[in-house]
Amino acid sequence: NAGVTQTPKFRVLKTGQSMTLLCAQDMNHEYMYWYRQDPGMGLRLIHYSVGEGTTAKGEVPDGYNVSRLKKQNFLLGLESAAPSQTSVYFCASSYLTPGHEQFFGPGTRLTVL
Amino acid sequence: KNQVEQSPQSLIILEGKNCTLQCNYTVSPFSNLRWYKQDTGRGPVSLTIMTFSENTKSNGRYTATLDADTKQSSLHITASQLSDSASYICVLNQAGTALIFGKGTTLSVSS
């Protein structure tokens, strides 16, 4: 089992560029999440999904969009990147509700110049 | 005001020593409280989980305690090893909603 994988691991963007981060899990989990982690701050939830074809906003959704077309994949998109989106992005999945153990991916370090 | 406060922010100890990390919370009620370990450059990994009614839970050299009266949890690490160097994150699951993360304590174990 690979668990939760994320691509890419690193990316540098210029302001205004767009990109998509891919998250994949092979544990047949229903719930998937996208977080961002900034220095001195806890993990903050961007968007999440409770199943294939569903998405919902988290704590900091502005500037991001997501899609869950397949149960095992959860995509995070930045349509017009801003320097404030420089962060480390983590994807996670859980069998059912957020209270179940969340399994995290290795993270994507994004820098927006 | 943060609903989950962790202390200290960072800690340096010598290999072999014990240490205790604190988590104070205002969230009530909640379903469970987890401690996660996050190695540098990696995603968090769950160490322990306690429900509201549990007082203690162990995972090898890691022991978590929960005092619902004082709204405090602690993570005690016994006989620390270099591999314990990481950030430790306290996370509360407020019943029916998303998780509430603390900012973490960064532990450095030196030889």
Short mmCIF file of C-alpha atoms in Angstrom, two decimals:
data_model
loop_
_atom_site.label_atom_id
_atom_site.label_comp_id
_atom_site.label_asym_id
_atom_site.label_seq_id
_atom_site.Cartn_x
_atom_site.Cartn_y
_atom_site.Cartn_z
CA ASN A 1 0.00 0.00 0.00
CA ALA A 2 1.35 3.39 -0.97
CA GLY A 3 -1.09 5.13 1.39
CA VAL A 4 -1.53 8.78 0.43
CA THR A 5 0.66 10.19 -2.33
CA GLN A 6 0.98 13.75 -3.57
CA THR A 7 2.41 15.21 -6.74
CA PRO A 8 4.41 17.29 -7.24
CA LYS A 9 6.67 17.46 -4.17
CA PHE A 10 7.94 20.96 -4.98
CA ARG A 11 6.77 23.72 -7.27
CA VAL A 12 7.65 27.34 -7.92
CA LEU A 13 5.06 29.55 -9.59
CA LYS A 14 4.93 33.16 -10.67
CA THR A 15 2.07 35.34 -9.50
CA GLY A 16 -0.98 34.77 -11.67
CA GLN A 17 0.00 31.29 -12.88
CA SER A 18 -2.24 28.31 -12.31
CA MET A 19 -1.52 24.78 -11.22
CA THR A 20 -3.14 21.61 -9.95
CA LEU A 21 -1.96 19.48 -7.05
CA LEU A 22 -2.86 15.81 -7.22
CA CYS A 23 -3.61 13.59 -4.25
CA ALA A 24 -4.18 9.86 -4.51
CA GLN A 25 -5.04 7.26 -1.85
CA ASP A 26 -5.26 3.50 -2.13
CA MET A 27 -7.05 2.77 1.16
CA ASN A 28 -10.59 3.09 -0.21
CA HIS A 29 -11.25 6.00 2.15
CA GLU A 30 -14.43 8.02 1.75
CA TYR A 31 -13.17 11.32 3.19
CA MET A 32 -10.33 13.34 1.73
CA TYR A 33 -8.91 16.70 2.78
CA TRP A 34 -6.59 19.45 1.66
CA TYR A 35 -4.68 21.44 4.30
CA ARG A 36 -2.09 24.15 4.24
CA GLN A 37 0.62 24.52 6.85
CA ASP A 38 2.40 27.81 7.42
CA PRO A 39 5.21 28.59 9.89
CA GLY A 40 3.87 29.29 13.37
CA MET A 41 0.37 28.19 12.44
CA GLY A 42 -1.46 24.95 12.77
CA LEU A 43 -2.79 22.96 9.87
CA ARG A 44 -5.71 24.75 8.27
CA LEU A 45 -8.39 23.00 6.25
CA ILE A 46 -8.87 24.34 2.72
CA HIS A 47 -11.48 22.01 1.24
CA TYR A 48 -12.65 18.51 1.90
CA SER A 49 -14.74 15.76 0.32
CA VAL A 50 -17.04 13.24 1.95
CA GLY A 51 -17.21 11.00 -1.10
CA GLU A 52 -16.81 10.74 -4.85
CA GLY A 53 -18.37 13.69 -6.60
CA THR A 54 -18.72 15.82 -3.44
CA THR A 55 -16.68 18.75 -2.16
CA ALA A 56 -17.10 21.28 0.63
CA LYS A 57 -15.33 24.39 1.88
CA GLY A 58 -13.08 24.35 4.87
CA GLU A 59 -11.60 27.15 6.96
CA VAL A 60 -9.55 28.89 4.22
CA PRO A 61 -11.10 28.08 0.81
CA ASP A 62 -10.60 31.40 -1.01
CA GLY A 63 -8.37 31.18 -4.07
CA TYR A 64 -8.62 27.40 -4.33
CA ASN A 65 -10.89 24.95 -6.11
CA VAL A 66 -11.13 21.19 -5.77
CA SER A 67 -12.58 18.21 -7.58
CA ARG A 68 -13.17 14.59 -6.65
CA LEU A 69 -14.15 12.81 -9.84
CA LYS A 70 -12.81 9.48 -8.63
CA LYS A 71 -12.93 8.13 -5.10
CA GLN A 72 -9.19 7.67 -4.91
CA ASN A 73 -8.20 11.12 -6.23
CA PHE A 74 -8.63 14.63 -4.85
CA LEU A 75 -7.34 17.57 -6.87
CA LEU A 76 -6.52 21.03 -5.56
CA GLY A 77 -6.38 23.86 -8.07
CA LEU A 78 -4.99 27.35 -7.89
CA GLU A 79 -6.43 29.42 -10.75
CA SER A 80 -4.33 32.56 -10.23
CA ALA A 81 -1.56 32.02 -7.72
CA ALA A 82 -0.68 34.75 -5.21
CA PRO A 83 2.37 35.07 -2.92
CA SER A 84 0.03 34.53 0.06
CA GLN A 85 -0.47 30.98 -1.21
CA THR A 86 3.16 30.13 -0.60
CA SER A 87 2.86 27.24 1.82
CA VAL A 88 3.21 23.51 2.35
CA TYR A 89 0.10 21.66 1.23
CA PHE A 90 -0.94 18.36 2.75
CA CYS A 91 -3.56 15.97 1.53
CA ALA A 92 -5.15 13.51 3.93
CA SER A 93 -7.80 10.82 3.89
CA SER A 94 -9.88 9.02 6.49
CA TYR A 95 -12.13 5.99 6.40
CA LEU A 96 -15.18 7.90 7.51
CA THR A 97 -15.66 11.11 9.50
CA PRO A 98 -12.83 13.53 10.40
CA GLY A 99 -12.70 11.94 13.86
CA HIS A 100 -11.30 8.77 12.38
CA GLU A 101 -7.55 8.68 11.96
CA GLN A 102 -6.46 10.86 9.09
CA PHE A 103 -3.60 9.56 6.98
CA PHE A 104 -1.48 12.31 5.52
CA GLY A 105 0.55 12.54 2.36
CA PRO A 106 4.17 13.76 2.31
CA GLY A 107 3.23 17.31 1.35
CA THR A 108 3.84 19.69 -1.55
CA ARG A 109 6.03 22.74 -0.98
CA LEU A 110 4.72 25.59 -3.14
CA THR A 111 6.44 28.92 -3.59
CA VAL A 112 4.70 31.76 -5.41
CA LEU A 113 7.01 34.56 -6.52
CA LYS B 1 -8.59 32.98 20.88
CA ASN B 2 -7.12 29.65 19.87
CA GLN B 3 -9.23 26.74 20.99
CA VAL B 4 -6.19 24.47 21.30
CA GLU B 5 -3.02 25.88 22.85
CA GLN B 6 0.20 23.88 23.03
CA SER B 7 3.23 24.50 25.20
CA PRO B 8 6.09 24.86 25.08
CA GLN B 9 6.47 26.10 21.52
CA SER B 10 9.84 24.36 21.30
CA LEU B 11 11.93 22.16 23.53
CA ILE B 12 15.48 20.80 23.50
CA ILE B 13 16.40 17.77 25.58
CA LEU B 14 19.28 15.33 25.83
CA GLU B 15 18.93 11.83 24.49
CA GLY B 16 17.66 9.45 27.14
CA LYS B 17 15.79 12.11 29.11
CA ASN B 18 12.02 12.24 29.58
CA CYS B 19 9.82 15.16 28.58
CA THR B 20 6.19 16.24 28.74
CA LEU B 21 4.33 18.30 26.19
CA GLN B 22 1.15 20.17 27.11
CA CYS B 23 -2.13 20.80 25.31
CA ASN B 24 -4.78 23.10 26.79
CA TYR B 25 -8.13 23.32 25.09
CA THR B 26 -11.42 25.17 25.39
CA VAL B 27 -13.37 22.94 23.01
CA SER B 28 -16.27 21.21 24.73
CA PRO B 29 -17.72 18.76 24.12
CA PHE B 30 -15.48 16.77 21.82
CA SER B 31 -15.42 13.24 20.48
CA ASN B 32 -11.74 12.46 20.71
CA LEU B 33 -8.28 13.96 21.13
CA ARG B 34 -5.30 12.80 19.11
CA TRP B 35 -1.62 13.44 19.28
CA TYR B 36 0.18 13.44 15.94
CA LYS B 37 3.92 13.29 15.30
CA GLN B 38 5.24 15.19 12.31
CA ASP B 39 8.81 14.53 11.22
CA THR B 40 10.54 17.32 9.28
CA GLY B 41 9.43 17.26 5.66
CA ARG B 42 6.77 14.61 6.25
CA GLY B 43 3.06 14.51 6.92
CA PRO B 44 1.69 14.02 10.47
CA VAL B 45 1.23 10.48 11.79
CA SER B 46 -1.20 9.58 14.57
CA LEU B 47 0.42 8.51 17.86
CA THR B 48 -2.49 8.17 20.28
CA ILE B 49 -6.21 8.74 20.43
CA MET B 50 -8.36 9.25 23.51
CA THR B 51 -12.09 9.64 23.77
CA PHE B 52 -13.63 12.19 26.12
CA SER B 53 -14.00 9.56 28.85
CA GLU B 54 -10.47 8.13 28.74
CA ASN B 55 -7.68 9.29 31.03
CA THR B 56 -4.58 7.73 29.52
CA LYS B 57 -3.34 5.94 26.43
CA SER B 58 0.10 4.55 25.68
CA ASN B 59 1.95 3.77 22.49
CA GLY B 60 5.38 2.41 23.33
CA ARG B 61 7.43 5.20 24.93
CA TYR B 62 4.62 7.70 24.32
CA THR B 63 1.91 8.15 26.95
CA ALA B 64 -0.93 10.60 26.54
CA THR B 65 -3.14 11.73 29.41
CA LEU B 66 -6.40 13.64 29.46
CA ASP B 67 -7.93 15.64 32.30
CA ALA B 68 -11.42 16.73 31.29
CA ASP B 69 -11.86 18.80 34.45
CA THR B 70 -8.90 21.06 33.75
CA LYS B 71 -9.21 20.67 29.96
CA GLN B 72 -5.63 19.60 29.61
CA SER B 73 -3.86 16.82 27.79
CA SER B 74 -0.22 15.92 27.98
CA LEU B 75 2.12 13.74 25.96
CA HIS B 76 4.91 12.16 27.95
CA ILE B 77 7.93 10.77 26.12
CA THR B 78 10.10 8.34 28.06
CA ALA B 79 13.79 7.72 27.42
CA SER B 80 13.91 10.01 24.43
CA GLN B 81 15.72 9.00 21.25
CA LEU B 82 17.16 11.06 18.42
CA SER B 83 14.29 9.85 16.24
CA ASP B 84 11.83 11.58 18.58
CA SER B 85 12.96 14.92 17.15
CA ALA B 86 9.79 16.17 15.45
CA SER B 87 6.77 18.40 15.89
CA TYR B 88 3.97 17.05 18.06
CA ILE B 89 0.47 18.24 17.30
CA CYS B 90 -2.59 18.05 19.55
CA VAL B 91 -5.85 17.68 17.61
CA LEU B 92 -9.41 17.74 18.89
CA ASN B 93 -12.38 16.35 17.04
CA GLN B 94 -15.33 18.49 18.00
CA ALA B 95 -18.38 16.31 17.74
CA GLY B 96 -19.82 16.36 14.24
CA THR B 97 -17.44 18.95 12.81
CA ALA B 98 -13.93 19.26 11.45
CA LEU B 99 -10.74 18.86 13.46
CA ILE B 100 -9.18 21.63 15.55
CA PHE B 101 -5.40 21.60 15.35
CA GLY B 102 -2.91 23.02 17.81
CA LYS B 103 0.15 24.79 16.43
CA GLY B 104 2.44 22.06 17.68
CA THR B 105 5.51 21.72 19.88
CA THR B 106 8.87 21.27 18.17
CA LEU B 107 11.05 18.79 20.06
CA SER B 108 14.77 18.48 19.44
CA VAL B 109 16.64 15.58 21.00
CA SER B 110 20.40 16.01 21.06
CA SER B 111 23.14 13.48 21.76
#
